[in-house]
mmCIF file of C-alpha atoms and ligand atoms in Angstrom:
data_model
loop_
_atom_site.group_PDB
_atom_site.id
_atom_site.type_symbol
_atom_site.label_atom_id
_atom_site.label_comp_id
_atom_site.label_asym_id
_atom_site.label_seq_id
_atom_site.Cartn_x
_atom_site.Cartn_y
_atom_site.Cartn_z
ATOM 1 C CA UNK I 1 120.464 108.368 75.677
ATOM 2 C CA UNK I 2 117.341 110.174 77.192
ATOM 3 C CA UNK I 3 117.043 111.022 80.946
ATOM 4 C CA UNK I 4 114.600 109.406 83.005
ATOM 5 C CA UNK I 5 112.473 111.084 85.782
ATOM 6 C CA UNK I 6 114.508 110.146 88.667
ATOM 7 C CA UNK I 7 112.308 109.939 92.039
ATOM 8 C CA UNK I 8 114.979 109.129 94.422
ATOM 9 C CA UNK I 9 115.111 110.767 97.568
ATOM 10 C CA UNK I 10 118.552 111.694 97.815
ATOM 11 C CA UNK I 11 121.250 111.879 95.515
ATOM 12 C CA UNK I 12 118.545 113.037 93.785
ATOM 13 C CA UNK I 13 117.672 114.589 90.572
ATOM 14 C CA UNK I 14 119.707 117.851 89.444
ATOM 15 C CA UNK I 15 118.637 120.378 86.749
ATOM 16 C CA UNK I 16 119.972 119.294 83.313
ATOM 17 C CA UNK I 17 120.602 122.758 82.277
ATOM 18 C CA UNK I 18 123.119 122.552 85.539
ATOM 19 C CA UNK I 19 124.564 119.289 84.284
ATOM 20 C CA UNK I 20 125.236 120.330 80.597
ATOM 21 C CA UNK I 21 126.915 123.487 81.710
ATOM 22 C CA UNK I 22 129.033 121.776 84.044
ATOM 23 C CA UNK I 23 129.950 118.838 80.876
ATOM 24 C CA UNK I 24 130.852 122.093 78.483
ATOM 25 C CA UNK I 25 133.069 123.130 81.348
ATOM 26 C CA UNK I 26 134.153 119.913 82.738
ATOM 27 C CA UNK I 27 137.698 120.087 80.735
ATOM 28 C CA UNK I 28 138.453 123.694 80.594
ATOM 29 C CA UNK I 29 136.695 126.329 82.807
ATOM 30 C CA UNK I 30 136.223 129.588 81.306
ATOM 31 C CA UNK I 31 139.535 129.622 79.620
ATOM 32 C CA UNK I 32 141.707 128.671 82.828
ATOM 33 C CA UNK I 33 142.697 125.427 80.980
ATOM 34 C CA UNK I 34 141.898 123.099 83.717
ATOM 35 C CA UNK I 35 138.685 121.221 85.165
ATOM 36 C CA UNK I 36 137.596 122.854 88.577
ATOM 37 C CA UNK I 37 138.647 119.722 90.321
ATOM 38 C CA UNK I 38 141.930 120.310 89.835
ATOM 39 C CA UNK I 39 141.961 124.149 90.831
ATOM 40 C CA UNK I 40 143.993 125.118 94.077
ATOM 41 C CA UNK I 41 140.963 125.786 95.811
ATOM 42 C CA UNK I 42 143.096 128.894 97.519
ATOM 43 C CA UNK I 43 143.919 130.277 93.917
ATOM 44 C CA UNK I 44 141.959 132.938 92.128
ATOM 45 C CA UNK I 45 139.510 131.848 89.656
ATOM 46 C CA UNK I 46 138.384 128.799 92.643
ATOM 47 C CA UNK I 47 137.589 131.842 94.967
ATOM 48 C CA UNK I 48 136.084 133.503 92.197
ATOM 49 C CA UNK I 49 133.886 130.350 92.105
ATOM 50 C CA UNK I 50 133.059 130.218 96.058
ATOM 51 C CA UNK I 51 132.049 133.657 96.416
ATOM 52 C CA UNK I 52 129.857 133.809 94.094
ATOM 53 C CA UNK I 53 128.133 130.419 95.112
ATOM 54 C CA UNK I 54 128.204 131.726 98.723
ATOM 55 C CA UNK I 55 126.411 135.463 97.291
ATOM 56 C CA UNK I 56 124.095 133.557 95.429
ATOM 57 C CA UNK I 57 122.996 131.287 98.480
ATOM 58 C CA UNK I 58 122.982 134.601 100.502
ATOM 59 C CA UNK I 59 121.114 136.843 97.745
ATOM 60 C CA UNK I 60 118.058 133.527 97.050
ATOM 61 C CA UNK I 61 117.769 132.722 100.631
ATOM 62 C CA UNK I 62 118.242 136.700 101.633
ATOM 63 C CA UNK I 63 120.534 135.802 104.551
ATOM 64 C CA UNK I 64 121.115 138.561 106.511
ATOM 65 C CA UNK I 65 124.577 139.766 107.628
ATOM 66 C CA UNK I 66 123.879 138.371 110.654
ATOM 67 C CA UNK I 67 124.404 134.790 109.603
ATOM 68 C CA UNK I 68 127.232 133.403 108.555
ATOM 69 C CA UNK I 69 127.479 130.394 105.290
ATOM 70 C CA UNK I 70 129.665 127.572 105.567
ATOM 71 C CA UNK I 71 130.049 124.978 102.852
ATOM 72 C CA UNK I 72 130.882 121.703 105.426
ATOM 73 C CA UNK I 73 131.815 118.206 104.522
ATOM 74 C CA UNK I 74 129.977 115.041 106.568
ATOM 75 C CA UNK I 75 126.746 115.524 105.574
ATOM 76 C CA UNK I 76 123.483 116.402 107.777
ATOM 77 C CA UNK I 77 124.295 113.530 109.999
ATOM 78 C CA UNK I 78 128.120 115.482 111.180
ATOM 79 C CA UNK I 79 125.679 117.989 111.915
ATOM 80 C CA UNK I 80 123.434 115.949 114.429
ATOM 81 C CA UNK I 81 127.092 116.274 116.782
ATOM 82 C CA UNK I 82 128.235 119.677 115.527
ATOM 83 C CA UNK I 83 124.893 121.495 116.441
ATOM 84 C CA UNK I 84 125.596 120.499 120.892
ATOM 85 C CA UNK I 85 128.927 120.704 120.293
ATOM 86 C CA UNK I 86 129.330 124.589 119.042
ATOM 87 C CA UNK I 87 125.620 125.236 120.597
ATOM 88 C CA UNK I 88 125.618 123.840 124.108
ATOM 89 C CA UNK I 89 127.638 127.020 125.031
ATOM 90 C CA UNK I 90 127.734 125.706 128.977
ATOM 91 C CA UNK I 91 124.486 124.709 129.589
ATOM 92 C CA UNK I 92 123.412 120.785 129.540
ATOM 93 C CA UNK I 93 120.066 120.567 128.192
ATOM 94 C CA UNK I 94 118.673 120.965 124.764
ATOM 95 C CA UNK I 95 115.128 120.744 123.767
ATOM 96 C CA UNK I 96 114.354 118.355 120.569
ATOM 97 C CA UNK I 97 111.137 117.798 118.809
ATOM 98 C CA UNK I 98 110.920 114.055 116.788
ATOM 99 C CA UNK I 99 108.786 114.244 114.072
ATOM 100 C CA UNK I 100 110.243 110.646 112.291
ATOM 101 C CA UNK I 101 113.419 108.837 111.183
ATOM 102 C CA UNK I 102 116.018 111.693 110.664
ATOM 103 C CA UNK I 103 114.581 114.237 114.218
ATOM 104 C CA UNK I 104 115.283 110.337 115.713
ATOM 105 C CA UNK I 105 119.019 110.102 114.500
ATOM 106 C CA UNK I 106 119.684 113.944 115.363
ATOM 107 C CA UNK I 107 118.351 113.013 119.014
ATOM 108 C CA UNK I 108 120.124 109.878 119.258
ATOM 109 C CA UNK I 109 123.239 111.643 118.611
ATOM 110 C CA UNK I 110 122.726 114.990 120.880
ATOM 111 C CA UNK I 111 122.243 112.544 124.231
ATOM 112 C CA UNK I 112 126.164 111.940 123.511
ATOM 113 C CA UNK I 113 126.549 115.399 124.197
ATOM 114 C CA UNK I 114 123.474 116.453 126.626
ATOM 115 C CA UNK I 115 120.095 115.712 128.367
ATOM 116 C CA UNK I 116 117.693 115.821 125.851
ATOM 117 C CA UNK I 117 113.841 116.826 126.623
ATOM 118 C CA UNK I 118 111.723 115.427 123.857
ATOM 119 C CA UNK I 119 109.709 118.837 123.468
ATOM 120 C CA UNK I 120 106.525 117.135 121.166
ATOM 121 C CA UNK I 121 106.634 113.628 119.462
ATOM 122 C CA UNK I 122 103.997 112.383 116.895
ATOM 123 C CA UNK I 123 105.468 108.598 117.715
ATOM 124 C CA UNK I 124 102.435 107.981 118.922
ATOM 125 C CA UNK I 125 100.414 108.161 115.252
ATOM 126 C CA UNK I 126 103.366 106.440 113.660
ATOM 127 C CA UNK I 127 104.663 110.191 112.149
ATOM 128 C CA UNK I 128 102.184 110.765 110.201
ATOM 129 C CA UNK I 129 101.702 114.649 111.428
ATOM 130 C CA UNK I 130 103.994 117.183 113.085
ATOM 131 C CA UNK I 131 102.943 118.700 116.511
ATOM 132 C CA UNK I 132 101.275 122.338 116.740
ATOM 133 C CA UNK I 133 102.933 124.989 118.335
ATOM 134 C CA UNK I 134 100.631 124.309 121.460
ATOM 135 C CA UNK I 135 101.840 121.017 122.155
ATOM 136 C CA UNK I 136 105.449 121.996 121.872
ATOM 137 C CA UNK I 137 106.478 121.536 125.626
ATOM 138 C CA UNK I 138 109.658 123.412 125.754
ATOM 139 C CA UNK I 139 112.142 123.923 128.348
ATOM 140 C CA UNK I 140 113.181 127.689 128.781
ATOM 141 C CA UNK I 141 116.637 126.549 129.991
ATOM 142 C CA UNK I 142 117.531 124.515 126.929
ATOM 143 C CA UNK I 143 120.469 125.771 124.645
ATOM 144 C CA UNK I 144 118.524 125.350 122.096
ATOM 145 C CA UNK I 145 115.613 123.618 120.247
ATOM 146 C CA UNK I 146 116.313 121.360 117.287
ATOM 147 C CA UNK I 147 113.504 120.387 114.849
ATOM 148 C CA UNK I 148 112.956 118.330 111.319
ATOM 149 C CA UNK I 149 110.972 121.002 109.117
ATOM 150 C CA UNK I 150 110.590 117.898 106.340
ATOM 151 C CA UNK I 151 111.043 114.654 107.306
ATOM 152 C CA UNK I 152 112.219 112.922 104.192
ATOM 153 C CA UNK I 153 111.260 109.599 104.663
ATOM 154 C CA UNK I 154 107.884 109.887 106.922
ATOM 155 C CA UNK I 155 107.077 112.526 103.861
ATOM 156 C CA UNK I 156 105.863 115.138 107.043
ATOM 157 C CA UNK I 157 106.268 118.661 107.026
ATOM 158 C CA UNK I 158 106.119 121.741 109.483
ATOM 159 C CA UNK I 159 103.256 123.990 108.275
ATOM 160 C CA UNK I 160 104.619 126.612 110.976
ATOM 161 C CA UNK I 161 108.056 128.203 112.374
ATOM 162 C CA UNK I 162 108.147 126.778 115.885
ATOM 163 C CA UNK I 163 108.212 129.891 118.271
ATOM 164 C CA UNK I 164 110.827 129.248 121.105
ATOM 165 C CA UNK I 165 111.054 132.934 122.388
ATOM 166 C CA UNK I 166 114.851 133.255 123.219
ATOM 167 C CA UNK I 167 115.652 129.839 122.675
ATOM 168 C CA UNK I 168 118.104 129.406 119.642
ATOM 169 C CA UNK I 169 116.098 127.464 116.874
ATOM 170 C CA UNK I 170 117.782 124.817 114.795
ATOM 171 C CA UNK I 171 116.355 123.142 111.510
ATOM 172 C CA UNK I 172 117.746 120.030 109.808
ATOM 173 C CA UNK I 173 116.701 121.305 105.622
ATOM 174 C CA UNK I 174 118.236 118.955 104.237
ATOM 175 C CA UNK I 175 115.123 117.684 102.017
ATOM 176 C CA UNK I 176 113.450 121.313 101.863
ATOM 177 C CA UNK I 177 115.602 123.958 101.480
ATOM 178 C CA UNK I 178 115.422 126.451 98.229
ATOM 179 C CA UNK I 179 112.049 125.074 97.713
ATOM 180 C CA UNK I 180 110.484 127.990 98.879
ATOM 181 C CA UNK I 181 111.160 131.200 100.701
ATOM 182 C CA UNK I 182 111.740 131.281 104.734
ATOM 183 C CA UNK I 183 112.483 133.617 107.431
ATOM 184 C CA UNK I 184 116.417 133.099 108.131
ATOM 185 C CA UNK I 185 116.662 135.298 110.978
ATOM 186 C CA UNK I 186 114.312 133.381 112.738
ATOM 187 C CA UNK I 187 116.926 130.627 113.268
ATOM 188 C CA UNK I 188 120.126 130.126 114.882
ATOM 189 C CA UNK I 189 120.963 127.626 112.441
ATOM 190 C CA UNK I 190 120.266 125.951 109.386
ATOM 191 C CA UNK I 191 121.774 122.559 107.976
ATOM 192 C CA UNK I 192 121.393 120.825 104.957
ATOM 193 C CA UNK I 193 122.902 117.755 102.992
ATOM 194 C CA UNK I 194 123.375 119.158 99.473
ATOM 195 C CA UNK I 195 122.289 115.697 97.579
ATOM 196 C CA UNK I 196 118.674 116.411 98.022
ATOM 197 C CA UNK I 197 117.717 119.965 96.424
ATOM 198 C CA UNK I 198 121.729 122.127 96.153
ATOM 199 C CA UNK I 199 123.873 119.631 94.179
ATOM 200 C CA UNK I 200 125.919 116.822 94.573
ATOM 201 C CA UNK I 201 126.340 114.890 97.890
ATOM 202 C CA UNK I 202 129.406 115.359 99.700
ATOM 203 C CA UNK I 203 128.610 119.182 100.890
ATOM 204 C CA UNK I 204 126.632 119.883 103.710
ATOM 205 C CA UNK I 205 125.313 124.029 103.687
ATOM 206 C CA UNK I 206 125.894 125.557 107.249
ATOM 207 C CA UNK I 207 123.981 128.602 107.755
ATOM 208 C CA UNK I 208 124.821 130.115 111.525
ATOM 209 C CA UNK I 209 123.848 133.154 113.399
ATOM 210 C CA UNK I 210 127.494 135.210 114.206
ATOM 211 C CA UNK I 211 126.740 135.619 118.111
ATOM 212 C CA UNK I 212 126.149 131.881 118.831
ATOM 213 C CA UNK I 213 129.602 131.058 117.396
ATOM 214 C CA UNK I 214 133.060 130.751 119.707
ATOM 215 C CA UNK I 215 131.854 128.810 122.887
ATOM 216 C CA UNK I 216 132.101 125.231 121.643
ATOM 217 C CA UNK I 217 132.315 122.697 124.071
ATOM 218 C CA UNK I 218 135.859 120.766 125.412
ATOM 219 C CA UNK I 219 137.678 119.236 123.249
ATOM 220 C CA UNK I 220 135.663 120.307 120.172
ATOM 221 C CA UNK I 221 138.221 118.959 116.979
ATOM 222 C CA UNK I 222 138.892 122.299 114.868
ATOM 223 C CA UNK I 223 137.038 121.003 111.662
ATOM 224 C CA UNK I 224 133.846 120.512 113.505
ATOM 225 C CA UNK I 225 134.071 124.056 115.091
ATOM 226 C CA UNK I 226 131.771 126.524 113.406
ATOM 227 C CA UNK I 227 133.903 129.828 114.281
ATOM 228 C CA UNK I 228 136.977 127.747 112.846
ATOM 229 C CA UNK I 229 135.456 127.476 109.731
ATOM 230 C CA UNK I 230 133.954 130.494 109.198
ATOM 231 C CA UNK I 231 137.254 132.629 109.920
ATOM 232 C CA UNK I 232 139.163 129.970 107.260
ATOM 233 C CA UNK I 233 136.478 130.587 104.681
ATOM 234 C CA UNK I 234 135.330 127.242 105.055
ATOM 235 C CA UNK I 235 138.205 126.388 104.197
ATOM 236 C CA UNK I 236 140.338 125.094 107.125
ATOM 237 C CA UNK I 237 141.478 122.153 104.914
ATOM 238 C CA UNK I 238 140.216 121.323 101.190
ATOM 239 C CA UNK I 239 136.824 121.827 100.927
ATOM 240 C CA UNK I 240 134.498 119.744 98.475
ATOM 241 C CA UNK I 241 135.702 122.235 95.613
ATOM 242 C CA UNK I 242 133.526 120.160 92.532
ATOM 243 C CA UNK I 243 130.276 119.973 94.649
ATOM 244 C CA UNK I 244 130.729 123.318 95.779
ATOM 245 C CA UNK I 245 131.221 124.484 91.945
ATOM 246 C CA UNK I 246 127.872 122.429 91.545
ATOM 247 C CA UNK I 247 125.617 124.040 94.166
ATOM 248 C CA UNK I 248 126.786 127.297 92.724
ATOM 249 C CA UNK I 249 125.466 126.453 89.077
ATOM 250 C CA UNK I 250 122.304 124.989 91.105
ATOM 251 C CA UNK I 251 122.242 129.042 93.061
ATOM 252 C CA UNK I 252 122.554 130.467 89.699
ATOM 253 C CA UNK I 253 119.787 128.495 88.161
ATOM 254 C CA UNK I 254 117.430 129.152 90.829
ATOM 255 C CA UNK I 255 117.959 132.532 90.229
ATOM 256 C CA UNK I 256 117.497 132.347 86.447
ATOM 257 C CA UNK I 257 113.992 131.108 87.159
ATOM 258 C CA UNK I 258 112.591 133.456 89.397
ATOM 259 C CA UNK I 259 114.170 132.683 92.916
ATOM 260 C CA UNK I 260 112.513 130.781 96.192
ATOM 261 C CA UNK I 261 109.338 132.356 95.060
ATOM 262 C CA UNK I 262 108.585 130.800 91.611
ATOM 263 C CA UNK I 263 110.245 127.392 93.051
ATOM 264 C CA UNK I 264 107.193 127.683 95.501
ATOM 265 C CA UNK I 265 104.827 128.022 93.207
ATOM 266 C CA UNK I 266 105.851 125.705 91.331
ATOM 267 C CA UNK I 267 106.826 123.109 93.851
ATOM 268 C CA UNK I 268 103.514 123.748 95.633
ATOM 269 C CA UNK I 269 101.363 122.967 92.361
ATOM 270 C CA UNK I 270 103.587 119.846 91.900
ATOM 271 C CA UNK I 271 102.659 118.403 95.203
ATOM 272 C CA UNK I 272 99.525 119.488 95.114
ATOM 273 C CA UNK I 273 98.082 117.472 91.724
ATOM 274 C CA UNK I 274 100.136 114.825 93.261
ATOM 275 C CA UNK I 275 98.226 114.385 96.093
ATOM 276 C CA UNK I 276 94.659 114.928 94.467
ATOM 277 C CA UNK I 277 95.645 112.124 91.990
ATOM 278 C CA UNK I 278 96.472 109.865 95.313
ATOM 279 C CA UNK I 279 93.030 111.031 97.263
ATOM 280 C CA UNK I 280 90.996 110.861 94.151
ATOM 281 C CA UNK I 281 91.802 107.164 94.341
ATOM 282 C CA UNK I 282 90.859 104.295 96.644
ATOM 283 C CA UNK I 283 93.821 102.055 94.643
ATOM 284 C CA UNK I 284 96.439 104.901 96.540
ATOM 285 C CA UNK I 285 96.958 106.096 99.920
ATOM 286 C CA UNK I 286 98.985 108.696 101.572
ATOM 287 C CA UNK I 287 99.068 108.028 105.765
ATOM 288 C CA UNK I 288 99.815 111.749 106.319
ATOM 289 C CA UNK I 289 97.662 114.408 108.093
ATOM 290 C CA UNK I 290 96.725 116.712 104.969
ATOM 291 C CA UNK I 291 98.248 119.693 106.862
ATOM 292 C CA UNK I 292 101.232 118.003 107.241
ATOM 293 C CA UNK I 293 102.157 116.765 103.877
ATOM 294 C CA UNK I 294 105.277 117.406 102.381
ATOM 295 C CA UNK I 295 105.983 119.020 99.217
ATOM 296 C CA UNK I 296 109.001 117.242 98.595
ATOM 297 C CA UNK I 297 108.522 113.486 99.292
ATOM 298 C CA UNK I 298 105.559 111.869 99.137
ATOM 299 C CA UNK I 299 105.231 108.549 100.165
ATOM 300 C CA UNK I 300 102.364 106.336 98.733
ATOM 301 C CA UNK I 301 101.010 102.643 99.157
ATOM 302 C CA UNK I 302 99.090 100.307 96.603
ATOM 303 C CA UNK I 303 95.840 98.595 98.026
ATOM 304 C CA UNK I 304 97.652 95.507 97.414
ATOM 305 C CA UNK I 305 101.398 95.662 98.424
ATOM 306 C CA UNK I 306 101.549 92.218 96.367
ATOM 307 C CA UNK I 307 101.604 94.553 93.372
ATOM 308 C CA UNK I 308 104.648 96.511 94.437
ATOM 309 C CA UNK I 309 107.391 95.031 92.181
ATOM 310 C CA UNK I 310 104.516 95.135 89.265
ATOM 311 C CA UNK I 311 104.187 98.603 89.650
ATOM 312 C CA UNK I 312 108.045 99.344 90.045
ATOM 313 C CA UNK I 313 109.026 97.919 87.066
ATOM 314 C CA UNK I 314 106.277 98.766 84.750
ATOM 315 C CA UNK I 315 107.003 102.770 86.022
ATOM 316 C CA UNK I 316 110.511 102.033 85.299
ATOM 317 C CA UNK I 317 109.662 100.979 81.301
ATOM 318 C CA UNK I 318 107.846 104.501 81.381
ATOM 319 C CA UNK I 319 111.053 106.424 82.263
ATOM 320 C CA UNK I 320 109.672 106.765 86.381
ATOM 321 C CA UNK I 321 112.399 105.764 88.720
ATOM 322 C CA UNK I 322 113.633 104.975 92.072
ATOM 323 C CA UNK I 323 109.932 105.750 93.605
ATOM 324 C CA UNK I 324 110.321 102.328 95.795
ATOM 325 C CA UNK I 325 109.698 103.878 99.422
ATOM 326 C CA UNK I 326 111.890 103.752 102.317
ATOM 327 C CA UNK I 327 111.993 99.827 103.540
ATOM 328 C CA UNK I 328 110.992 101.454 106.777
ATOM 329 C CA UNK I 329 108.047 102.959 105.472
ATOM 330 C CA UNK I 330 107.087 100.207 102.246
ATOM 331 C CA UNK I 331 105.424 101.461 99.275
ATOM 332 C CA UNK I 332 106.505 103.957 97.177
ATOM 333 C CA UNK I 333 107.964 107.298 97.823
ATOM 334 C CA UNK I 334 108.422 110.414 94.926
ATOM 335 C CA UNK I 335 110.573 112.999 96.090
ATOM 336 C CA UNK I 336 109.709 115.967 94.100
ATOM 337 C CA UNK I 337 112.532 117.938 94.523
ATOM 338 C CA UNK I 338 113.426 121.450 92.272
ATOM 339 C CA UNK I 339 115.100 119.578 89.570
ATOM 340 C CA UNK I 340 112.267 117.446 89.078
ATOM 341 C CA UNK I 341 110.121 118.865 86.109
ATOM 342 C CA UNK I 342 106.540 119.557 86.391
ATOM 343 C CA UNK I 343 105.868 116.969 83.712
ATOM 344 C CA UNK I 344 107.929 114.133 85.510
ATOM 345 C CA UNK I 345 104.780 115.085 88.221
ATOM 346 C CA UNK I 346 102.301 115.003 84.998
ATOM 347 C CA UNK I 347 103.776 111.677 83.751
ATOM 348 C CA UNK I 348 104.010 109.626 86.858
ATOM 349 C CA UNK I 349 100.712 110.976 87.751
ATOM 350 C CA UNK I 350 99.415 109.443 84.429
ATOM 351 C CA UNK I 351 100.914 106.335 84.630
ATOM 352 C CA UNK I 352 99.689 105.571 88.109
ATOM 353 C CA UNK I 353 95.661 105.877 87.010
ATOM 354 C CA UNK I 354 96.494 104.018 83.749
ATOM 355 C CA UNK I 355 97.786 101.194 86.455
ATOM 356 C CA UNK I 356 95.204 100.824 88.375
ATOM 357 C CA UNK I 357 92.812 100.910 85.705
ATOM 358 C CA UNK I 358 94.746 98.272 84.756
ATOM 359 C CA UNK I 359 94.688 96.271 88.158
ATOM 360 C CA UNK I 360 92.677 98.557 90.651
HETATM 361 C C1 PLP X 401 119.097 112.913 103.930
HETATM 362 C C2 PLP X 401 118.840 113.516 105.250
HETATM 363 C C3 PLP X 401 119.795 113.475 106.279
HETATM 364 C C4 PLP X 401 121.113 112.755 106.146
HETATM 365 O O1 PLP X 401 121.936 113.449 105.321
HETATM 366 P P1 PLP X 401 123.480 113.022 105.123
HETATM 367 O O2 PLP X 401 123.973 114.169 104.310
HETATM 368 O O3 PLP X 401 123.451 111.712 104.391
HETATM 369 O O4 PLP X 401 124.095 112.916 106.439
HETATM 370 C C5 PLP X 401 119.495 114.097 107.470
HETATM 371 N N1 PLP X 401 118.337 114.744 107.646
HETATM 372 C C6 PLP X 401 117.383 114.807 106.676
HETATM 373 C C7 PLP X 401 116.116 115.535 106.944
HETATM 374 C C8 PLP X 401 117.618 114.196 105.453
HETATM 375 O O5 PLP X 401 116.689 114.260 104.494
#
C-alpha cells in the first residue's frame, strides 16, 4: 500500500518517519513490554515520555520560563471558553479581532462570558485579508485581546504580531504553529488543536504566561482551570497519553530537521510555488490579499465550479486528496502543513496545469 498526499485540513497529514516509529513501538516500547496506551500515565517510563515531549516543545518553540505548557483535552474550541474564563481576571471586557470562521466561533463563545469589542473585522471583504495594526481599534481596558494568526478555512494569515501595549495577547495556532519561528513572550497565551501540524487530534497545546494564571472566574470547573493543570502536570485526570506520545515523536522530528527555522524555509517555498502556479493561471484563483496569504491552507477555485467533482476525482487517481474546500468557502483547499512533503506541493502543482490544459 503506498501513501497518498493527503490535503486535508485537519486531522491532517503526519510525518511517516513519525508513524513508522510509532508502528515499531506500537506493541512494546523500548523494552517496557507494553504499548504506551496502556502505561499508567503517573508511572515512570510515561513521565519519561511527557517530559521530554514538553522539553522538546519548550527547546523548538524556545519558550521561556516564563510560560508555562499544558497538554489539554477539548480541542481549540474548549479553548474559545477557557481563555475569559482563567483570563477575565475581574474585569468584563475583552477585545477580539475576526479575521473569518474560527476568530467568529472564539467570539461567539467569549460573549457567554463578557462584552466583547470587535477590535478590526475584514467581514466587510468577505475575509479575504487581515486588518493592519492601524486599524486595530483596541480598548485599553480589555483583559485581553484575542486574535486568529491563520485562519484555516478563509486560508488568511497575520503578516504582523498585533501590538496591544499591556494588554495580554492571545492567539488561536491551531493551523500554524511549528511552521515557523515566533516570539513567545510576546503572548499571554497560545492554543492549538494538535490534528493540524503536532499529532493526532484529541490534544490541544496550552502555552500560558505564569502571572496571568490563579484568578479564574466563579465557578470555573477544575479541569478547565489553567493553574489547576499546570500544578497537576497536566495531569489532573488522564491525559491523552497516545497523542501526547505522538506530538512528542512529531517535537523530536522537527528537531531532527533543523527546528522552526528550516520548517520556514521550507514551508515558505512550499506556499510560495503554490501560489505562483495559481496566479500564473487564469483557470485558478486565490480571493486572498497577497500579503495575507497563508502558508498553510490555501484555498483555490476553478473558472468553472461545474468542473469541481472532475477535478476531485481525477487528483484523487493521482494520489492528491481531500483538497475539496470548506463548503463554506467552495472550491478547493490544500493545507500544506509540515508533514506534507515538498513534492506532494510539486505533484499537485503538476497535475493542476496538466488539468487545465486539459479543460482550461
Ligand atoms: C481546527 C481549528 C479550530 C478547532 O479545533 P478543535 O480542536 O476541533 O476544537 C479552531 N481554530 C482554528 C484556527 C482551527 O484551525
Amino acid at each position: 500500500m503506498s501513501r497518498v498526499f493527503n490535503f486535508s485540513a485537519g486531522p491532517a497529514m503526519l510525518p511517516e518517519d513519525v508513524l513508522k516509529q510509532a508502528q515499531a513501538e506500537m506493541t512494546d516500547w523500548q523494552g517496557s513490554g507494553m504499548s504506551v496506551m496502556e502505561m499508567s500515565h503517573r508511572g515512570k517510563e510515561f513521565m519519561s515520555i511527557a517530559e521530554k515531549a514538553s522539553a522538546d516543545l519548550r527547546e523548538i518553540m524556545a519558550i521561556p520560563d516564563s510560560h508555562e505548557i499544558l497538554f489539554l483535552q477539548g480541542g481549540a474550541s474548549c479553548q474559545f471558553a477557557m481563555v475569559p474564563m482563567n483570563l477575565l481576571r475581574g474585569k468584563s471586557t475583552a477585545d477580539y479581532i475576526n479575521t473569518g470562521a474560527w476568530s467568529k466561533k472564539a467570539i461567539a463563545e467569549a460573549k457567554r462570558f463578557c462584552d466583547v469589542n470587535v477590535a478590526a473585522s475584514s467581514e466587510a471583504d468577505k475575509f479575504s485579508s487581515a486588518p493592519a495594526q492601524s486599524d486595530l481599534k483596541l480598548n485599553p481596558d480589555a483583559a485581553y485581546v484575542h486574535y486568529t494568526p491563520n485562519e484555516t478555512i478563509g486560508g488568511v494569515e497575520f503578516s504582523y504580531i498585533p501590538e496591544t501595549g499591556d494588554v495580554p495577547l492571545v492567539a488561536d495556532m491551531s493551523s500554524m504553529i511549528l511552521s515557523r519561528s515566533i516570539d513567545v513572550s510576546k503572548f499571554a497565551v497560545i492554543y492549538a488543536g494538535a490534528q493540524k501540524n503536532i499529532g493526532p487530534a484529541g490534544l490541544t497545546v496550552v502555552i500560558v504566561r505564569k502571572d496571568l494564571m490563579g484568578q479564574t472566574i466563579d465557578g470555573t470547573p477544575s479541569m478547565l482551570n489553567y493553574e489547576v493543570q499546570a500544578k497537576a502536570g497536566s495531569m489532573y485526570n488522564t491525559p491523552p497519553t497516545y497523542a501526547w506520545y505522538l506530538a512528542g515523536l512529531v517535537f523530536a522530528w522537527v528537531k531532527d530537521k533543523g527546528g522552526l527555522a528550516a520548517m520556514a524555509e521550507i514551508n515558505k517555498r512550499k506556499a510560495d510555488k503554490l501560489y505562483a502556479a495559481i496566479d500564473a493561471s487564469d483557470f485558478y484563483n486565490n480571493p486572498v490579499k497577497p500579503d495575507c496569504r497563508s502558508w498553510m491552507n490555501v484555498p483555490f477555485t476553478l473558472a468553472d465550479a461545474e468542473l469541481d467533482s472532475v477535478f476531485l476525482e481525477q487528483a484523487k487517481e493521482k494520489g492528491l486528496t481531500t483538497l475539496k474546500g470548506h463548503r463554506s468557502v467552495g472550491g478547493m483547499r490544500a493545507s500544506i502543513y509540515n508533514a506534507m512533503p515538498e513534492a506532494g506541493v510539486d505533484t499537485l502543482i503538476a497535475f493542476m496545469a496538466e488539468f487545465e490544459k486539459r479543460n482550461g
